[in-house]
mmCIF file of C-alpha atoms and ligand atoms in Angstrom:
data_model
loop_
_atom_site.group_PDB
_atom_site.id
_atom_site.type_symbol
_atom_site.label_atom_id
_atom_site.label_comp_id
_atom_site.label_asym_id
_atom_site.label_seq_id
_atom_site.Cartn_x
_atom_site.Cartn_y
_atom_site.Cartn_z
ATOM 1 C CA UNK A 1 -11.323 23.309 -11.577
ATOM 2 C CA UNK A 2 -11.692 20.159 -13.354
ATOM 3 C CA UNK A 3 -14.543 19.268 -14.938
ATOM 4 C CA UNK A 4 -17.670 16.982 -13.068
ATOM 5 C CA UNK A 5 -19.066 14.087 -14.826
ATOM 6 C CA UNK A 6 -22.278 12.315 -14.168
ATOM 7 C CA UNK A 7 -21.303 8.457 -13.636
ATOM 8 C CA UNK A 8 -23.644 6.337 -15.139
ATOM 9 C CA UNK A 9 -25.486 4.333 -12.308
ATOM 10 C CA UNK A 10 -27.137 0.770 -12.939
ATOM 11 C CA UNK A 11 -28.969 -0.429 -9.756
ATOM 12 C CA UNK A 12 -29.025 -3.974 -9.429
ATOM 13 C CA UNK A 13 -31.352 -6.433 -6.850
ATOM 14 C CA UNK A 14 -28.522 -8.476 -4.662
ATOM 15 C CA UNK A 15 -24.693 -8.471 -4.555
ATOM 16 C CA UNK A 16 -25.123 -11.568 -6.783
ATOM 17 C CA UNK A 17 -26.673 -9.988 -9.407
ATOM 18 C CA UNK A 18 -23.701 -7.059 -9.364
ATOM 19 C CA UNK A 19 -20.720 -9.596 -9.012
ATOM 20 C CA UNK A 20 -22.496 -11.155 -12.417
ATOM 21 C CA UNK A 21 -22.686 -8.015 -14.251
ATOM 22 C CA UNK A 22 -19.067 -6.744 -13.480
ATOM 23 C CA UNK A 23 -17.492 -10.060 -14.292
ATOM 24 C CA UNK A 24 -19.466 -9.819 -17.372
ATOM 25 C CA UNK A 25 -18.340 -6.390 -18.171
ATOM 26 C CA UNK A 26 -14.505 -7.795 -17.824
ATOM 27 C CA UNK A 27 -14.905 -10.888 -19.605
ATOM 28 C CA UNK A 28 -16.120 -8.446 -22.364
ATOM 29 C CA UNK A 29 -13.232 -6.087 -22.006
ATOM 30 C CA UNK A 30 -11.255 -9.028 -22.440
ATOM 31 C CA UNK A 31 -12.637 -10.361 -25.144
ATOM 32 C CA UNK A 32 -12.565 -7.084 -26.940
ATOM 33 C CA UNK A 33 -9.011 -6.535 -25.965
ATOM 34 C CA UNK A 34 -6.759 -9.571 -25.030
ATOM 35 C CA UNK A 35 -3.826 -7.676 -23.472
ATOM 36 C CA UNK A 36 -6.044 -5.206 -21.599
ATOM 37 C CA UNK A 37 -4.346 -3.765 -18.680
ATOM 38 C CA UNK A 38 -6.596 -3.992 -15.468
ATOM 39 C CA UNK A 39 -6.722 -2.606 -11.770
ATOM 40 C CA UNK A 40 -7.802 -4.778 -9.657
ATOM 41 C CA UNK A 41 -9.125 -4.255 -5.786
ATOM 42 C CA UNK A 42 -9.629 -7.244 -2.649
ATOM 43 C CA UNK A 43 -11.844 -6.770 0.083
ATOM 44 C CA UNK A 44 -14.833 -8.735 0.887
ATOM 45 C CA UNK A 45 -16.346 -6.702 -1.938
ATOM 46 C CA UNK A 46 -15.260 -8.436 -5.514
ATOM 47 C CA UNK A 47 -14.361 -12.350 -4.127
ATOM 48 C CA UNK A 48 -17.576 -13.579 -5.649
ATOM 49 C CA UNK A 49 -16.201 -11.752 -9.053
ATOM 50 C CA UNK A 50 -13.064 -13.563 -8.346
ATOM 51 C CA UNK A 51 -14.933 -16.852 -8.450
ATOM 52 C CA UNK A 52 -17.401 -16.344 -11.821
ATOM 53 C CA UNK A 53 -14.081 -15.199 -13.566
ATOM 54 C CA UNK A 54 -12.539 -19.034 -12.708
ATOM 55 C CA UNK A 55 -15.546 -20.504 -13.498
ATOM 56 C CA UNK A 56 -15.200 -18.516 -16.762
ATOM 57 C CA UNK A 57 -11.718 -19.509 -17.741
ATOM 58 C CA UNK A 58 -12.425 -23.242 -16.803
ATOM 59 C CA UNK A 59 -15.619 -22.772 -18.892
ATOM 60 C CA UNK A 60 -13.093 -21.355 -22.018
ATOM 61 C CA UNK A 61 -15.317 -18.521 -22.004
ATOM 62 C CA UNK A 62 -12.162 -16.464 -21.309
ATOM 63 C CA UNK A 63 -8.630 -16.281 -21.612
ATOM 64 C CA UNK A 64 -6.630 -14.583 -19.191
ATOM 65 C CA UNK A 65 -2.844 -14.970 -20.808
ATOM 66 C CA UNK A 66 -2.308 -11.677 -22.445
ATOM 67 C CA UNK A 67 -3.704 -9.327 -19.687
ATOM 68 C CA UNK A 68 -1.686 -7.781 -17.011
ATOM 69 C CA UNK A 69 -3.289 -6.891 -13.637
ATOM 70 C CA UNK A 70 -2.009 -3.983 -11.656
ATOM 71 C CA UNK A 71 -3.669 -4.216 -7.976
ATOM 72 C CA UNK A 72 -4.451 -1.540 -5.799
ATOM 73 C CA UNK A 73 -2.699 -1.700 -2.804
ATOM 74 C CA UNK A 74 -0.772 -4.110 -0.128
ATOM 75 C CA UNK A 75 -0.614 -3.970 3.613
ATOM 76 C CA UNK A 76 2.835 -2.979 4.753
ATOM 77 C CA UNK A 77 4.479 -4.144 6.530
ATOM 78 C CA UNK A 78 3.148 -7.961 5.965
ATOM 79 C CA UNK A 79 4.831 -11.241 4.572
ATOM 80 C CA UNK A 80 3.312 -12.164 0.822
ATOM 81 C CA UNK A 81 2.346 -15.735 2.956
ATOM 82 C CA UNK A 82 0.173 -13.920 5.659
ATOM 83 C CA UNK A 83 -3.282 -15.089 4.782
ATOM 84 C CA UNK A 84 -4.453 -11.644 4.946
ATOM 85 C CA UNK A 85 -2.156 -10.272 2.867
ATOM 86 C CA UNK A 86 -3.020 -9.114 -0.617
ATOM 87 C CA UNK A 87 -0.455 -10.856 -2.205
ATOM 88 C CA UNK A 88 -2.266 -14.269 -0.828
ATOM 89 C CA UNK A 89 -5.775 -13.017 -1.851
ATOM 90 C CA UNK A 90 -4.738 -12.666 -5.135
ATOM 91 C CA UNK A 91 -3.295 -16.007 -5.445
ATOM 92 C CA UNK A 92 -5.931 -17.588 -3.435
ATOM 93 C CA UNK A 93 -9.165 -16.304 -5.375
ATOM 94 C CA UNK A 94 -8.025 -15.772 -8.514
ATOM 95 C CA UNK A 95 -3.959 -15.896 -9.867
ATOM 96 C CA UNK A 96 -3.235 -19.786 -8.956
ATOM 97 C CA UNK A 97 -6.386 -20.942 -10.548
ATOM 98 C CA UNK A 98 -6.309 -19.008 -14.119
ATOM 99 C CA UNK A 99 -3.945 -18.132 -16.925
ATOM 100 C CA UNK A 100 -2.436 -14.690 -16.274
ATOM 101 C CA UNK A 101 1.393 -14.726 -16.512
ATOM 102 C CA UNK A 102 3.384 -14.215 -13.218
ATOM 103 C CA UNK A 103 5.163 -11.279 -14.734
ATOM 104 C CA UNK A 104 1.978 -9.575 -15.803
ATOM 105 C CA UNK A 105 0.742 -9.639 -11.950
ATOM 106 C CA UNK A 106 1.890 -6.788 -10.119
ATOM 107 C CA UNK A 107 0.852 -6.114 -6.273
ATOM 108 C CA UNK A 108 3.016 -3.594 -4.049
ATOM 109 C CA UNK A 109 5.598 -5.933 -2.359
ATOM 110 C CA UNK A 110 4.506 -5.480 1.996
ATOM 111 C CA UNK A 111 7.723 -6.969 2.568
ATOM 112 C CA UNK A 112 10.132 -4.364 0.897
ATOM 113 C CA UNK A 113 12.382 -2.847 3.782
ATOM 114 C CA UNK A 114 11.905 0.753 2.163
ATOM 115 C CA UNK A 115 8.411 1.766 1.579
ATOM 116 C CA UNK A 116 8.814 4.802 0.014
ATOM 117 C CA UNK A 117 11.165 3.126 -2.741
ATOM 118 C CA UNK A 118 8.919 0.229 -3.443
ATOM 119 C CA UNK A 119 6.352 3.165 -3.775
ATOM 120 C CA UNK A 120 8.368 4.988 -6.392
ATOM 121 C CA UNK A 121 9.020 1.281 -8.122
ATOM 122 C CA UNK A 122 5.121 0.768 -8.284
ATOM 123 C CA UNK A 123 4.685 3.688 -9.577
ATOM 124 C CA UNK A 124 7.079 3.466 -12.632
ATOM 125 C CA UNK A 125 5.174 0.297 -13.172
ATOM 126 C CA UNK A 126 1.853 2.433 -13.116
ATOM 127 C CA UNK A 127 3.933 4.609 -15.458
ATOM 128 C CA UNK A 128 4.802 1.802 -17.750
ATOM 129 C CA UNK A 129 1.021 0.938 -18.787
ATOM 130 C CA UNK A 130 -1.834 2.376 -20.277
ATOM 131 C CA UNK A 131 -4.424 1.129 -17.643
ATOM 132 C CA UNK A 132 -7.574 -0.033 -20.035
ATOM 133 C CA UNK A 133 -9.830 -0.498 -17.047
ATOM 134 C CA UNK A 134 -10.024 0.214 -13.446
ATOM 135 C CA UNK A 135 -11.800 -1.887 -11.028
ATOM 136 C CA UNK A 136 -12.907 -0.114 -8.267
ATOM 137 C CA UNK A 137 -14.625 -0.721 -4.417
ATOM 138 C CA UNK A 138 -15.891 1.698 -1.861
ATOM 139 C CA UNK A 139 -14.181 1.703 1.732
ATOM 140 C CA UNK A 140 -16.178 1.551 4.828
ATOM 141 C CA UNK A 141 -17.937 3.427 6.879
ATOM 142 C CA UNK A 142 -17.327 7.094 6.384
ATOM 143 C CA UNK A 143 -13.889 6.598 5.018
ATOM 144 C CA UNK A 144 -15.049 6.841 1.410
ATOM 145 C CA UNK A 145 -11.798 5.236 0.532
ATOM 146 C CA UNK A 146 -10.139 4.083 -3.101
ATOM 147 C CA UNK A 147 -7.439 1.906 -2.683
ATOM 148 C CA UNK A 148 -6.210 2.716 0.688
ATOM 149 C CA UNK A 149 -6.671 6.641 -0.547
ATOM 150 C CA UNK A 150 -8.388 7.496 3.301
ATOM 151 C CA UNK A 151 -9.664 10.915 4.229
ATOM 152 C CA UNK A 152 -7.363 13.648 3.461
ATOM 153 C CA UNK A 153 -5.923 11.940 0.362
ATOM 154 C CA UNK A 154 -5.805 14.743 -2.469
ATOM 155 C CA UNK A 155 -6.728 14.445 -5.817
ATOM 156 C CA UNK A 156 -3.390 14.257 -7.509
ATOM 157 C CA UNK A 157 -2.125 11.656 -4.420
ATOM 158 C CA UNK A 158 0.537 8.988 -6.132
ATOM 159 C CA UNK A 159 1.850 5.722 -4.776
ATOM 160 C CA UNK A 160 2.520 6.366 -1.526
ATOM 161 C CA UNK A 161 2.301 4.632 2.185
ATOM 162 C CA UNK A 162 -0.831 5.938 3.818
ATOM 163 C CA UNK A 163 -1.920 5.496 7.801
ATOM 164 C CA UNK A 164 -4.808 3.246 7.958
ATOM 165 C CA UNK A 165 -7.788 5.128 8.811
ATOM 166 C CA UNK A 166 -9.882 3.786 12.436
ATOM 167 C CA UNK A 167 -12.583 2.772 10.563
ATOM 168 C CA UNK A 168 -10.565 1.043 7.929
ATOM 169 C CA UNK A 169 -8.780 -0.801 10.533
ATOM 170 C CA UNK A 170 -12.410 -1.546 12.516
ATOM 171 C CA UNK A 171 -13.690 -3.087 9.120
ATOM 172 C CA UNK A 172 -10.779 -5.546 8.062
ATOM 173 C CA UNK A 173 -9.949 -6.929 11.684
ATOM 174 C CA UNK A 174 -12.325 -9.514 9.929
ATOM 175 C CA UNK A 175 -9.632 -10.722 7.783
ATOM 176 C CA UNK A 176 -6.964 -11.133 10.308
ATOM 177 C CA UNK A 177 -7.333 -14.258 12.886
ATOM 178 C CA UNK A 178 -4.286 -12.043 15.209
ATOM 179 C CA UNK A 179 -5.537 -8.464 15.600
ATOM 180 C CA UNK A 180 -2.406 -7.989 16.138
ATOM 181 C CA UNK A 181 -0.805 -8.920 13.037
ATOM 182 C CA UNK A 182 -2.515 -6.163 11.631
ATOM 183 C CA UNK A 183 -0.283 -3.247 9.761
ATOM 184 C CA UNK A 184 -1.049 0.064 10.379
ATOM 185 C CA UNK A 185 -0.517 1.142 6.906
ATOM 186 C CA UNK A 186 -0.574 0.331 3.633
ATOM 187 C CA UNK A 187 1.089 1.089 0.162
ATOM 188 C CA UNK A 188 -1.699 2.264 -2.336
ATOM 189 C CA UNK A 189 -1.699 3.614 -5.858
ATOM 190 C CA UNK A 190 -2.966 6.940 -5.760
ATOM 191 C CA UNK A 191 -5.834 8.470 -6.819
ATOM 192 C CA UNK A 192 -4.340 10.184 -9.683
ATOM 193 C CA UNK A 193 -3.228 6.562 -10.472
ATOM 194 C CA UNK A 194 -6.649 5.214 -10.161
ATOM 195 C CA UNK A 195 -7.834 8.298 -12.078
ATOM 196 C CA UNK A 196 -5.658 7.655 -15.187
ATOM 197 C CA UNK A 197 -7.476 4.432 -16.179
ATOM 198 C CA UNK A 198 -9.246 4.743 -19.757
ATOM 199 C CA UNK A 199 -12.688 3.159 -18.029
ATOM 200 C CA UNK A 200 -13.617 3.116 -14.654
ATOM 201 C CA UNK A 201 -15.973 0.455 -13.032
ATOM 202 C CA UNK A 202 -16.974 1.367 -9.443
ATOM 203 C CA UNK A 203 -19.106 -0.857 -7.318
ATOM 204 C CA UNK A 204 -20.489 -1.047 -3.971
ATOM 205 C CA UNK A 205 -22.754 -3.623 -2.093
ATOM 206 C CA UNK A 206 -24.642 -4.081 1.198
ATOM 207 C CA UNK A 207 -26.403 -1.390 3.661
ATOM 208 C CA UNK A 208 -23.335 -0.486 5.290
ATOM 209 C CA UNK A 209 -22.234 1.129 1.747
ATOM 210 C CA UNK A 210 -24.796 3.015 1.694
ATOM 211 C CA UNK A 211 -23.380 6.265 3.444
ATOM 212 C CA UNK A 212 -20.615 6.212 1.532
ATOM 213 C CA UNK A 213 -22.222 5.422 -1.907
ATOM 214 C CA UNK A 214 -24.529 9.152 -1.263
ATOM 215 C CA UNK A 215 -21.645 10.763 -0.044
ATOM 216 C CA UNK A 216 -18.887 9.920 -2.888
ATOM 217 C CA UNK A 217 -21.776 10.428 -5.580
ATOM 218 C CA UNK A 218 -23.977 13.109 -4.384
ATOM 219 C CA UNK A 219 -21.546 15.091 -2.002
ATOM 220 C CA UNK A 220 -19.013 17.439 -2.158
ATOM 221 C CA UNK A 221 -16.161 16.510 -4.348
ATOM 222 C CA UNK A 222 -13.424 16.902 -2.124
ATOM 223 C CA UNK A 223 -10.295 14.573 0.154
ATOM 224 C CA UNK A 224 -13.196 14.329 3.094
ATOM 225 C CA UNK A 225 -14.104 11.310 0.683
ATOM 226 C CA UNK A 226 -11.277 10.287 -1.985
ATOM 227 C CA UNK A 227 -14.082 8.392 -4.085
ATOM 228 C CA UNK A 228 -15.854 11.424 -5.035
ATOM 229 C CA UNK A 229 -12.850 12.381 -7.335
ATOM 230 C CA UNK A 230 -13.817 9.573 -9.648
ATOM 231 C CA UNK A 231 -16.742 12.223 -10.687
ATOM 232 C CA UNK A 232 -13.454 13.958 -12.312
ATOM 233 C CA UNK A 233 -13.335 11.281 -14.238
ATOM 234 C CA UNK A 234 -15.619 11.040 -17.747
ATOM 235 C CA UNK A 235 -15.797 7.238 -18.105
ATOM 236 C CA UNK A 236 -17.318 5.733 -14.679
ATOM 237 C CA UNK A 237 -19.532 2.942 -14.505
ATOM 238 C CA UNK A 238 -21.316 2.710 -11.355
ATOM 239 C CA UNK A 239 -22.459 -0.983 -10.598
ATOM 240 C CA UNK A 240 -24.957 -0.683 -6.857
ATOM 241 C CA UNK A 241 -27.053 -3.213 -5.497
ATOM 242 C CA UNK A 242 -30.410 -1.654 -4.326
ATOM 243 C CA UNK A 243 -28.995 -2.237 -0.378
ATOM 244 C CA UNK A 244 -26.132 0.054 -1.166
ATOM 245 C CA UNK A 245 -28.149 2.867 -3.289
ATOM 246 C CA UNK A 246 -30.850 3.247 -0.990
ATOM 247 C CA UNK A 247 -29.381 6.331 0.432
ATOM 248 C CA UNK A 248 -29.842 8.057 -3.186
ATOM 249 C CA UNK A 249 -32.486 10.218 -4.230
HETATM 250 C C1 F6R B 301 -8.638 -3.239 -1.454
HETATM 251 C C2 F6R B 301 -9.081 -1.865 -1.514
HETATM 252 C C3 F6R B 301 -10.019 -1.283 -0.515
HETATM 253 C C4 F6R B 301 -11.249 -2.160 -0.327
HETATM 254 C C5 F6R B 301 -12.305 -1.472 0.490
HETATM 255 C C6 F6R B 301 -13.598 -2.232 0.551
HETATM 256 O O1 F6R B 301 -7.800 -3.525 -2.539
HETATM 257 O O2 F6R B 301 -8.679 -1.201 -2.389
HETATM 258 O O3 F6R B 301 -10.420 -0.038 -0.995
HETATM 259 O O4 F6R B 301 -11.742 -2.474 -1.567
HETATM 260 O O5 F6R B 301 -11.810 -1.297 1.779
HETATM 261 O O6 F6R B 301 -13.423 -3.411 1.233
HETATM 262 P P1 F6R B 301 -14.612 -4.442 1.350
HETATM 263 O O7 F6R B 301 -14.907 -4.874 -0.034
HETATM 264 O O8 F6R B 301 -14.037 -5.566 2.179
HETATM 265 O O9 F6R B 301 -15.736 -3.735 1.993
#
């Protein structure tokens, strides 16, 4: 049995006030180490944390050049142009408008022919880094997801291709004008990946988080809901605005 940590758990009053505090935490990590290697999530989620880190770097109040950013997961299969891919997220919010070095981006590649080889080739580059800090959002509904880690992801889960859970696929129809064009999968790190980050930051905002939030922190810690695991890890931030923790307690 591993052992179960307590996450510490700051509770703040809007989404606003959350994206500010976790883009402050990063600018800080970055500041304290300029070639920190980050995980980085999309979603609706962290886009305003996206924006206050531009603002920051056309501010000079940070300096993304040393860094390297290892995201969390890519539909597949998808072309990198699809506006709902990952790949264009990335570039949209946040890579074509700072400093961080093409070859210091890595995203799983939703147009590889062989998913389970550009899994294994995501994972080396996992392999290849010392993650300093994890960035990390809560999937909806009762999925409890990290990354695309749905139910019935175990603990010690690696890169891999994963089925899109119903409610997963429910909650980002949003993102795709074409229902259609919507994968039924996904490549995702792992949560052993996810768990091998020196600092976790978790966050979660909104009512409909709110299930999920009680369940992943107060719940069994089990594959029924993959974000409870990160209570196996000893370094997790939790970052909640009062919507989302109002299931606690
Ligand atoms: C995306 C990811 C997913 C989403 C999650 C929450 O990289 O890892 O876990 O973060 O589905 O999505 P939003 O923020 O849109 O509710």
């Amino acid at each position: 049995m591993s052992e179960v940590y307590t996450p510490s758990i700051t509770v703040l009053d809007s989404p606003a006030d959350v994206e500010a505090s976790v883009a402050d935490l990063l600018i800080d990590q970055i500041s304290q180490k300029p070639n920190s290697v980050l995980t980085l999530p999309t979603g609706g989620t962290p886009i305003g944390i996206y924006g206050l880190l531009v603002a920051a770097y056309q501010a000079r109040r940070v300096d993304f050049s040393r860094i390297t950013t290892i995201n969390l997961d890519e539909y597949w299969p998808i072309k990198n142009n699809h506006p709902a891919s990952y790949a264009y997220y990335m570039n949209d919010h946040f890579f074509n408008h700072v400093n961080v070095p093409l070859e210091n981006q890595n995203i799983p590649n939703g147009e590889a022919h062989d998913v389970d080889r550009e899994a294994k080739r995501y994972e080396q580059v996992i392999k290849q880094h010392a993650i300093d800090l994890g960035l990390i959002t809560l999937g909806p509904g009762e999925t409890c997801h990290i990354g695309f880690n749905e139910r019935g992801s175990a603990e010690d889960s690696r890169v891999r291709y994963v089925p899109l859970d119903e409610q997963t696929k429910q909650a980002n129809l949003r993102f795709f004008n074409n229902s259609e064009d919507m994968p039924e999968g996904a490549i995702t790190q792992g949560v052993a990946d996810i768990l091998q980050a020196k600092r976790i930051l978790f966050m979660a905002t909104g009512e409909h988080k709110a299930w999920g939030v009680r369940r992943s922190l107060m719940g069994d810690i089990s594959s029924d809901a993959p974000a409870s695991f990160l209570r196996h890890h000893p370094n997790v931030t939790v970052i909640i605005d009062q919507a989302a923790a109002s299931l606690l307690n």
